[in-house]
């Protein structure tokens, strides 16, 4: 059975490694330590949530009709785009206003994890 979240998780992990390498090699001499920390935060959250997407791919194999897992996966991927993407652009473009987008990605991450908790509670009862 094909898994969209396995694909999206793999894509997120691949691009996370690519962005991490780009930051470590191409950006390290161009940005202040503070801006590099912001960039690294984006990479870190992207990689952790790529792993989360792998977990959701596994859960979806166990419960293919679960709307909770379905929406958790899309919220997690959306969180990567909004949270990590805004941090990458903020640092590369030096566009501080993009920091206003970052919390929406954080909220998407939180909502995804709440849906996973609801799925877990549903399955354990």
Short mmCIF file of C-alpha atoms in Angstrom, two decimals:
data_model
loop_
_atom_site.label_atom_id
_atom_site.label_comp_id
_atom_site.label_asym_id
_atom_site.label_seq_id
_atom_site.Cartn_x
_atom_site.Cartn_y
_atom_site.Cartn_z
CA UNK A 1 0.00 0.00 0.00
CA UNK A 2 1.41 3.40 -0.99
CA UNK A 3 1.88 5.91 1.78
CA UNK A 4 1.72 9.63 1.12
CA UNK A 5 3.16 10.36 4.56
CA UNK A 6 6.13 8.07 3.97
CA UNK A 7 6.81 10.03 0.79
CA UNK A 8 6.25 13.44 2.42
CA UNK A 9 8.36 12.40 5.43
CA UNK A 10 11.16 11.22 3.16
CA UNK A 11 10.98 14.43 1.15
CA UNK A 12 11.06 16.46 4.37
CA UNK A 13 14.05 14.51 5.69
CA UNK A 14 15.90 14.84 2.38
CA UNK A 15 15.34 18.58 2.20
CA UNK A 16 16.14 18.91 5.91
CA UNK A 17 19.54 17.33 5.34
CA UNK A 18 20.08 19.53 2.27
CA UNK A 19 19.12 22.71 4.17
CA UNK A 20 21.29 21.64 7.10
CA UNK A 21 24.30 21.10 4.85
CA UNK A 22 23.66 24.39 3.07
CA UNK A 23 23.52 26.20 6.40
CA UNK A 24 26.63 24.49 7.74
CA UNK A 25 28.75 25.16 4.67
CA UNK A 26 27.38 28.07 2.65
CA UNK A 27 25.88 30.25 5.35
CA UNK A 28 28.21 29.84 8.33
CA UNK A 29 30.47 32.74 7.34
CA UNK A 30 27.67 34.94 6.03
CA UNK A 31 25.41 35.21 9.07
CA UNK A 32 25.64 36.17 12.69
CA UNK A 33 25.57 33.37 15.27
CA UNK A 34 22.04 34.48 16.21
CA UNK A 35 20.79 34.15 12.63
CA UNK A 36 22.52 30.77 12.26
CA UNK A 37 20.77 29.58 15.42
CA UNK A 38 17.44 30.61 13.93
CA UNK A 39 18.27 28.71 10.75
CA UNK A 40 19.36 25.64 12.76
CA UNK A 41 16.07 25.73 14.67
CA UNK A 42 14.26 25.43 11.34
CA UNK A 43 16.39 22.43 10.34
CA UNK A 44 15.92 20.77 13.73
CA UNK A 45 12.14 21.11 13.73
CA UNK A 46 11.97 19.94 10.13
CA UNK A 47 13.96 16.80 10.88
CA UNK A 48 12.00 15.94 14.04
CA UNK A 49 8.71 16.33 12.21
CA UNK A 50 9.98 14.34 9.22
CA UNK A 51 10.43 11.51 11.73
CA UNK A 52 6.93 12.26 13.00
CA UNK A 53 5.63 11.82 9.46
CA UNK A 54 7.33 8.41 9.28
CA UNK A 55 5.49 7.47 12.47
CA UNK A 56 2.22 8.66 11.01
CA UNK A 57 2.87 6.61 7.87
CA UNK A 58 3.20 3.56 10.11
CA UNK A 59 0.05 4.42 12.06
CA UNK A 60 -1.86 4.98 8.85
CA UNK A 61 -0.92 1.46 7.74
CA UNK A 62 -2.54 0.20 10.96
CA UNK A 63 -5.62 2.41 10.66
CA UNK A 64 -5.97 3.48 7.00
CA UNK A 65 -9.36 5.13 7.50
CA UNK A 66 -8.38 7.30 10.46
CA UNK A 67 -9.20 10.94 9.78
CA UNK A 68 -7.17 11.91 12.87
CA UNK A 69 -3.98 10.46 11.38
CA UNK A 70 -4.80 11.91 7.97
CA UNK A 71 -5.17 15.44 9.31
CA UNK A 72 -2.25 15.06 11.72
CA UNK A 73 0.01 14.26 8.78
CA UNK A 74 -1.08 17.23 6.72
CA UNK A 75 -0.83 19.56 9.71
CA UNK A 76 2.66 18.26 10.42
CA UNK A 77 3.76 18.82 6.82
CA UNK A 78 2.12 22.25 6.80
CA UNK A 79 3.94 23.02 10.04
CA UNK A 80 7.25 22.17 8.39
CA UNK A 81 6.49 24.52 5.52
CA UNK A 82 5.27 27.38 7.72
CA UNK A 83 7.63 27.02 10.69
CA UNK A 84 10.86 25.86 9.12
CA UNK A 85 10.24 27.56 5.79
CA UNK A 86 9.64 30.92 7.43
CA UNK A 87 12.83 30.57 9.50
CA UNK A 88 14.87 29.68 6.40
CA UNK A 89 13.53 32.65 4.48
CA UNK A 90 13.84 34.95 7.48
CA UNK A 91 17.55 34.22 7.73
CA UNK A 92 18.42 34.00 4.04
CA UNK A 93 16.44 37.09 3.00
CA UNK A 94 16.96 38.91 6.32
CA UNK A 95 13.22 39.52 6.28
CA UNK A 96 12.32 39.77 9.96
CA UNK A 97 8.62 40.18 9.18
CA UNK A 98 8.55 36.49 8.20
CA UNK A 99 8.85 35.75 11.92
CA UNK A 100 5.12 36.51 12.11
CA UNK A 101 4.43 33.35 10.07
CA UNK A 102 6.51 31.03 12.25
CA UNK A 103 3.97 30.71 15.12
CA UNK A 104 1.34 29.45 12.68
CA UNK A 105 3.68 26.59 11.84
CA UNK A 106 4.17 25.95 15.55
CA UNK A 107 0.40 25.85 16.02
CA UNK A 108 0.13 23.37 13.14
CA UNK A 109 2.73 21.15 14.85
CA UNK A 110 0.84 21.35 18.15
CA UNK A 111 -2.49 20.58 16.49
CA UNK A 112 -0.95 17.58 14.72
CA UNK A 113 0.35 16.17 18.00
CA UNK A 114 -3.04 16.73 19.66
CA UNK A 115 -4.66 14.70 16.88
CA UNK A 116 -2.12 11.91 17.45
CA UNK A 117 -2.94 11.99 21.17
CA UNK A 118 -6.66 11.75 20.37
CA UNK A 119 -5.94 8.81 18.08
CA UNK A 120 -3.97 7.12 20.86
CA UNK A 121 -6.72 7.76 23.42
CA UNK A 122 -9.32 6.44 21.00
CA UNK A 123 -7.35 3.24 20.41
CA UNK A 124 -6.59 2.58 24.07
CA UNK A 125 -10.18 2.77 25.28
#
